[in-house]
């Protein structure tokens, strides 16, 4: 058990580094879109609602740097640039699709848990504003026995 904990601790920087790349929402969407084959930059941008040109560029560069995506430029006018998953990038599809399936399967349970949590936190915050406190003669709130948190 100790050996596994040490190994997990030693692996943390490597795991964190990879998860930072493939765990952000834009990378996941790009990888998923490229699962069907090469796509042009403009096609990717149209397909990903809310992504800016700059963010898509940075995401694609990061994926290319990590060896997950290749960038091919055809020397036409204007140049035609396509992005495609590498062999390594394709190995990422299985865990991404498994995570997506898990999310679909557990979405309702998670939403219910969030609702219970938010209801509980709202009630706690409301109660917290009305905590009684001793009066301090001449001090702040001298005309009130409530303390606002």
Backbone as a ProteinNet text record, in pm:
[ID]
protein_1_A
[PRIMARY]
XXXXXXXXXXXXXXXXXXXXXXXXXXXXXXXXXXXXXXXXXXXXXXXXXXXXXXXXXXXXXXXXXXXXXXXXXXXXXXXXXXXXXXXXXXXXXXXXXXXXXXXXXXXXXXXXXXXXXXXXXXXXXXXXXXXXXXXXXXXXXXXXXXXXX
[TERTIARY]
82.9	0	87.5	189.5	278.1	348.4	388.5	457.5	366.6	238.3	142.6	120	111.1	93.2	213.4	334.4	454.5	457	421.5	419.3	317.4	199.4	96.2	146.5	213.4	267	374.8	463	569.8	515	403.3	342.3	261.4	230.9	142.7	182.9	309.6	344.1	318.9	353.1	331.6	183.5	106.1	-38.9	-100.9	-62.7	-116.3	-84.4	38	79.8	-6.8	-28.6	-110.2	-255.7	-308.3	-447.9	-470.3	-369.6	-382.6	-401.7	-337.6	-350.6	-482.5	-510.6	-626.2	-752.7	-741.6	-857.7	-936.2	-882.3	-959	-1066.5	-1170.3	-1287	-1258.1	-1169.4	-1144.3	-1068.6	-969.3	-892.3	-980.7	-1066.4	-1156.6	-1245.5	-1299.1	-1385.7	-1309.4	-1188.3	-1107.8	-1076.6	-1032.7	-1001.1	-1125.2	-1238.2	-1362	-1397.8	-1384.4	-1416.1	-1320.2	-1194.7	-1095.9	-1105	-1191	-1205.1	-1257.4	-1327.2	-1382.1	-1285.3	-1169	-1071	-1025.5	-938.5	-880.5	-987.7	-960.6	-1052	-970	-1028.2	-965.4	-992.7	-906	-918.4	-1055.8	-1096.4	-1225.6	-1341.5	-1331.2	-1435.2	-1441.2	-1324.4	-1320.7	-1382	-1345.4	-1394.9	-1546.6	-1601.8	-1747.7	-1816.3	-1749.1	-1809.2	-1803.9	-1718.7	-1702.4	-1759.6	-1879.3	-1947.3	-1872	-1845	-1785.1	-1634.2	-1566.2	-1420.4	-1375.4	-1279.5	-1225	-1117.2	-1083.4	-978.3	-847.7	-816.3	-692.1	-689.3	-799.9	-802.9	-793.4	-857.9	-848.1	-705	-642.7	-503.3	-412.6	-427.3	-345.2	-370.2	-496.2	-531.3	-468.2	-481.7	-424.5	-271.7	-209.3	-63.5	-20.8	-93.5	-61.5	-78.1	-186.1	-209.8	-103	-62	43.6	176.9	207	331.8	340.6	227.2	223.4	215.3	213.9	214.1	78.6	-27.8	-162.3	-228.2	-180.2	-239.2	-126.1	-149.5	-55.5	-121.3	-38.3	-82.8	-20	-105.2	-56.9	-96.4	2.1	-22.8	-4.9	-111.2	-102.9	-63.4	40.4	89.6	1.3	-120.4	-212.5	-227.5	-299.5	-325.3	-474.9	-527.4	-455.9	-417.9	-320	-277.7	-393	-399.1	-502.1	-437	-486.8	-429.3	-529.9	-483.7	-569.2	-503.4	-588.2	-542.9	-599.3	-517.1	-557.1	-496.7	-569.6	-517.4	-401	-299.2	-189.1	-230.7	-142.8	-169	-185.9	-100.5	-111.5	-242.7	-280.7	-407	-527.6	-521.7	-633.3	-648.5	-537	-546.3	-620.9	-632.7	-705	-856.2	-900.7	-1044.1	-1116.6	-1057.6	-1124.6	-1153.2	-1053.2	-1086.4	-1182.7	-1171.8	-1264	-1406.9	-1423.8	-1557.7	-1612	-1524.2	-1567.1	-1611.4	-1537.6	-1575.2	-1707.4	-1724.6	-1850.8	-1967.6	-1947.7	-2053.9	-2084.1	-1979.7	-1998.4	-2077.3	-2042.8	-2111.7	-2258.9	-2288.5	-2428.8	-2504.1	-2441.3	-2506.1	-2533.4	-2445.7	-2456.4	-2501.8	-2539	-2575.2	-2687	-2793.4	-2907	-2867.5	-2790.7	-2746.4	-2662.1	-2573.9	-2488.3	-2572.1	-2667.1	-2753.7	-2833.3	-2884	-2958.3	-2868.2	-2745.9	-2651.1	-2619.5	-2601.1	-2574.8	-2692.3	-2811.4	-2930.6	-2941.1	-2917.6	-2920.7	-2814.6	-2695.1	-2585.1	-2619.2	-2665.6	-2697.8	-2809	-2909.4	-3019	-2965.3	-2880	-2821.7	-2733.8	-2652.2	-2563.4	-2642.9	-2750.5	-2835.2	-2897.3	-2946	-3006.3	-2902.4	-2780.9	-2674.4	-2635.1	-2625.7	-2589.3	-2697	-2822.9	-2933.7	-2931.9	-2911	-2903.7	-2784.5	-2673.7	-2551.6	-2565.7	-2654.6	-2674.6	-2753	-2819.1	-2906.3	-2857.8	-2726.5	-2672.8	-2681.6	-2734.6	-2741.6	-2604.8	-2574.7	-2447.4	-2473.2	-2387.7	-2407.2	-2390.9	-2464.9	-2454.1	-2327.9	-2261.7	-2144.4	-2184.1	-2187.3	-2229	-2141.5	-2207.1	-2137.9	-2062.1	-2066.7	-1992	-2076.6	-2018.1	-2094.5	-2214.8	-2321.2	-2443	-2508.4	-2484	-2537.8	-2688.2	-2751.3	-2895.7	-2952.5	-2866.1	-2911.7	-2845.2	-2917.2	-2858.7	-2817.3	-2816	-2778.7	-2641.6	-2567.4	-2437.8	-2446.7	-2410.9	-2411.6	-2276.5	-2281.6	-2158.8	-2134.6
-119.6	0	126.4	127	243.3	266.3	156.2	167.2	230.6	188.6	246.4	394.2	432.6	573.4	655.7	602.4	672.7	685.9	577.4	580.9	683.7	685.1	782.1	924	946.3	1079	1117.4	1023.5	1050.2	1077.6	1015	1032.5	1161.6	1225.8	1343.4	1450.3	1494.7	1598.5	1553.7	1429.2	1379.8	1371.3	1318.9	1307.1	1445.3	1535.8	1672	1740.2	1720.5	1780.7	1732.1	1602.1	1545.7	1589.7	1584.2	1623.9	1771.9	1854.6	1995.6	2011.7	1926.4	1934.7	1875.5	1753.7	1684.9	1703.9	1766.9	1781.4	1909.4	2002.1	2125.5	2103.1	2182.3	2155.5	2170.1	2260.7	2279.6	2161.2	2110.8	1996	1873.8	1850	1734.5	1747.5	1866.2	1886.2	1871	1924.9	1912.9	1766	1693.5	1551.3	1476.3	1504.5	1437.2	1469.9	1595.2	1633.2	1570.9	1556.4	1498.4	1346.1	1287.5	1141.1	1089.9	1174.5	1134.7	1157.5	1215.8	1240.7	1384.8	1418.7	1553.8	1661.3	1775.6	1890.7	2017.6	2112.2	2243.2	2328.8	2426.3	2515.3	2581.9	2637	2708.4	2613.7	2490.9	2391.3	2361	2345.3	2321.9	2440.3	2559.9	2680	2691	2662.2	2666.6	2559	2446.9	2333.8	2344.9	2433.9	2447.2	2580.7	2575.3	2696.9	2761.7	2891.5	2967.6	2975.7	2901.5	2907.2	3025.2	3100.4	3211.5	3158.1	3236.8	3196.2	3176.5	3266.5	3257	3131	3101.4	2984.5	2855.8	2850.5	2731.6	2714.6	2824	2819.6	2766.5	2819.8	2775.1	2627.2	2586.5	2447.2	2354.6	2388.7	2305.4	2300.1	2412.7	2413.5	2322.9	2330.5	2245.7	2098.8	2065	1925.4	1877.8	1966.4	1931.5	1914.4	2004.8	1997.2	1866.6	1821.5	1698.2	1572.8	1590.6	1474.7	1410.6	1482.7	1427.3	1462.8	1569.8	1620.8	1655.8	1632.2	1678.6	1791.4	1881.5	1996.7	1982.8	1982.7	1969.3	2093.7	2155	2275.2	2239.7	2257	2239.4	2374.1	2376.1	2504.1	2559.1	2590.3	2652.9	2798.1	2872.9	3012.4	3029	3060.8	3066.1	2924.9	2915.8	2782.9	2708.1	2580.2	2494.6	2419.4	2443.4	2382.2	2284.2	2161.1	2058.4	2002.8	1961.7	1899.4	1758.9	1667.7	1527.9	1465.9	1371.9	1301.2	1212	1206	1113.1	977.2	880	749.4	764.1	844.2	869.6	940.4	1036.7	1108.9	1017.4	919.9	824.7	739.9	714.7	636.8	713.9	844.1	927.4	917.3	870.9	862.6	769.1	655	558.7	617.1	675.2	732.4	851.5	931.8	1045.6	995.7	897	843.6	773.3	704.9	640.1	745.3	855	962.4	1026.6	1044.8	1101.8	1008.5	879.9	783.8	786.2	793.9	801.5	927.2	1038.8	1165.1	1156.9	1099.5	1084	995	886.3	790.2	849.3	935.7	987.8	1134.2	1191.4	1332.7	1368.1	1289.6	1318.1	1308.2	1206.7	1189.3	1309.6	1354.8	1469.2	1596.1	1616.6	1734.9	1734.5	1617.7	1608	1638.3	1587.9	1614.6	1764	1827.7	1972.4	2050.2	2009.8	2078.2	2064.2	1942.7	1922.6	2007.9	2010.3	2088.6	2237.4	2288.3	2430.4	2469.3	2383.7	2410.3	2415.5	2320.6	2316.4	2438.8	2478.1	2593.2	2723.2	2734.8	2854	2864.4	2753.6	2753.6	2788.9	2734.8	2763.7	2910.6	2965.3	3106.3	3196.4	3161.6	3240.4	3236.4	3119.2	3106.2	3182.1	3181.2	3247.8	3398	3456.9	3601.9	3642.8	3546.7	3581.3	3520.3	3504.2	3449.4	3555	3516.9	3610	3624.2	3746.1	3772.6	3861.3	3853.4	3938.1	4084.3	4168.1	4312.1	4364	4453.9	4520.4	4664.8	4708.2	4847	4945.1	5029.8	5134.4	5082.6	4952.7	4894.4	4888.9	4839	4826.5	4736.3	4772.8	4693.8	4704.3	4813.3	4825.4	4827.5	4858.5	4859.9	4729.9	4631	4506.1	4389	4279.5	4160.4	4060.7	4103.2	4016.6	4058	3958.1	3981.9	3938.1	4026.7	3991.2	3929.9	3813.4	3746	3765.3
0	0	0	86.3	91.9	-41	-104.8	-232.8	-337.8	-337.8	-433.8	-406.1	-279.3	-244.9	-288.5	-266.2	-308.6	-460	-530.9	-677	-725.3	-664.5	-702.7	-678.7	-566.5	-536.3	-636.5	-668.7	-765.3	-904.5	-937.9	-1069.6	-1081.5	-970.3	-971.8	-1072.5	-1076.8	-1175.1	-1318.8	-1350.5	-1486.9	-1519	-1426.2	-1446.9	-1459.8	-1371.5	-1375.1	-1507.7	-1556.5	-1682.5	-1799.3	-1804.4	-1912.5	-1897.4	-1775.4	-1755.1	-1786	-1760.3	-1796.6	-1947	-2025	-2170.8	-2218.7	-2177.3	-2234.7	-2152.4	-2036.7	-1949.3	-1969.8	-2047.4	-2067.6	-2173.4	-2165.2	-2250.7	-2399.8	-2437.2	-2580.7	-2637.4	-2566	-2616	-2634.1	-2537.4	-2546.7	-2669.8	-2692	-2808.8	-2939.6	-2945	-3067.1	-3095.9	-2994.6	-3013	-3060.4	-2998.8	-3038.9	-3184	-3223.8	-3361.2	-3461.5	-3422.7	-3513	-3520.4	-3439.3	-3441	-3575	-3648.6	-3779.1	-3894.1	-3865.5	-3971	-3969.7	-4066.3	-4071.3	-4085.8	-4023.3	-4033.4	-4050.8	-4122.2	-4139.1	-4016.4	-3994.8	-3879.9	-3877.4	-3990	-3995	-3965.3	-4008.6	-3981.9	-3831.9	-3769.6	-3625.1	-3550.6	-3591.7	-3522.5	-3532.9	-3648.4	-3664.8	-3581.3	-3562.3	-3492	-3340.4	-3288.4	-3142.9	-3098.3	-3045.8	-3001.5	-2886	-2900.5	-2791.4	-2791.9	-2878.5	-2879.9	-2966.2	-2915	-2993.4	-3087.5	-3187.4	-3281.3	-3205.8	-3115.7	-3037.1	-2951.9	-2883	-2795.6	-2876.4	-2991.1	-3075.5	-3127	-3165.9	-3211.2	-3100.9	-2979.8	-2867.1	-2834.7	-2840	-2812.2	-2914.8	-3042.4	-3148.5	-3138.9	-3107.2	-3091.5	-2976.4	-2865.4	-2750.9	-2782.6	-2851.2	-2890.3	-2989.1	-3078.1	-3174.1	-3100.9	-3009.8	-2932.9	-2854.5	-2801	-2722.1	-2808.2	-2940.3	-3029.5	-3048.7	-3014.7	-3027	-3159.4	-3222.3	-3346.6	-3442.5	-3571	-3673.4	-3751	-3797.3	-3876.1	-4013.6	-4116.8	-4253.6	-4331.2	-4397.3	-4477.6	-4623.7	-4702.1	-4847.1	-4906.6	-4989.9	-5044.3	-5155.9	-5120.5	-5216.1	-5175.3	-5255.7	-5221.8	-5207.6	-5090.9	-4962.6	-4917.9	-4826	-4780.1	-4714.2	-4738.6	-4678.2	-4562.7	-4441.4	-4321.8	-4263.8	-4241.7	-4182.3	-4057.1	-3965.7	-3841	-3834.6	-3781.8	-3774.6	-3648.3	-3590.7	-3474.6	-3516.8	-3432.8	-3454.2	-3397.7	-3411.7	-3353.2	-3201.6	-3139.2	-2995.5	-2963.1	-3044.9	-3024.1	-3030.7	-3117.9	-3129.7	-3003.3	-2932.8	-2809.1	-2701	-2718.7	-2622.6	-2640.4	-2755.7	-2782.6	-2686.2	-2658	-2570.1	-2431.6	-2362.5	-2231.2	-2239.1	-2344.6	-2358.6	-2379.6	-2465.7	-2490.3	-2365.7	-2291.6	-2166.8	-2065	-2054.5	-1962.2	-2004.6	-2134.4	-2184.1	-2152.1	-2169.4	-2137	-1987.7	-1905	-1760.2	-1723.8	-1786.1	-1758.2	-1797.1	-1912.6	-1954.3	-1856.8	-1815.4	-1726.5	-1587.6	-1540.7	-1403.9	-1396.2	-1507	-1511.5	-1413.9	-1413	-1325.8	-1179.4	-1144.4	-1005.7	-962.2	-1049.3	-1018.8	-1005.4	-1095	-1086.6	-956.3	-916.8	-790.5	-671.4	-674.1	-565.6	-557.9	-671.6	-674	-615.2	-653.1	-603.4	-451.5	-399.3	-253.4	-184.9	-241.5	-184.7	-185.1	-300.1	-311.4	-215.3	-201	-107.1	35.2	70.2	204.2	228.6	130.5	145.9	156.2	80.1	87.9	226	277.8	411.4	517	504.3	600.6	594.5	475.5	460.5	519	497.3	551.1	703.5	760	905.7	960	887.6	932	944.7	867.4	874.1	997.2	1058.8	1171.2	1302.7	1316.5	1441.1	1549.7	1663.4	1775.1	1837.7	1881.8	1948	2068	2167.9	2285.1	2247.5	2314.6	2291.5	2356.1	2284.5	2339.4	2361.7	2489.2	2516	2439.2	2362.5	2288.7	2167.2	2140.6	2028.2	1903.7	1796.4	1672	1692.4	1628.5	1639.1	1774.8	1845.1	1981.1	1984.9	1872.2	1868.7	1813.1	1795.8	1736.9	1805.1	1814.4	1874.4	1765.2	1639.1	1527.5	1474.7	1428.1	1367.3	1222.1	1131.4	989.6	953.7	893.4	851.3	705.6
[MASK]
+++++++++++++++++++++++++++++++++++++++++++++++++++++++++++++++++++++++++++++++++++++++++++++++++++++++++++++++++++++++++++++++++++++++++++++++++++++

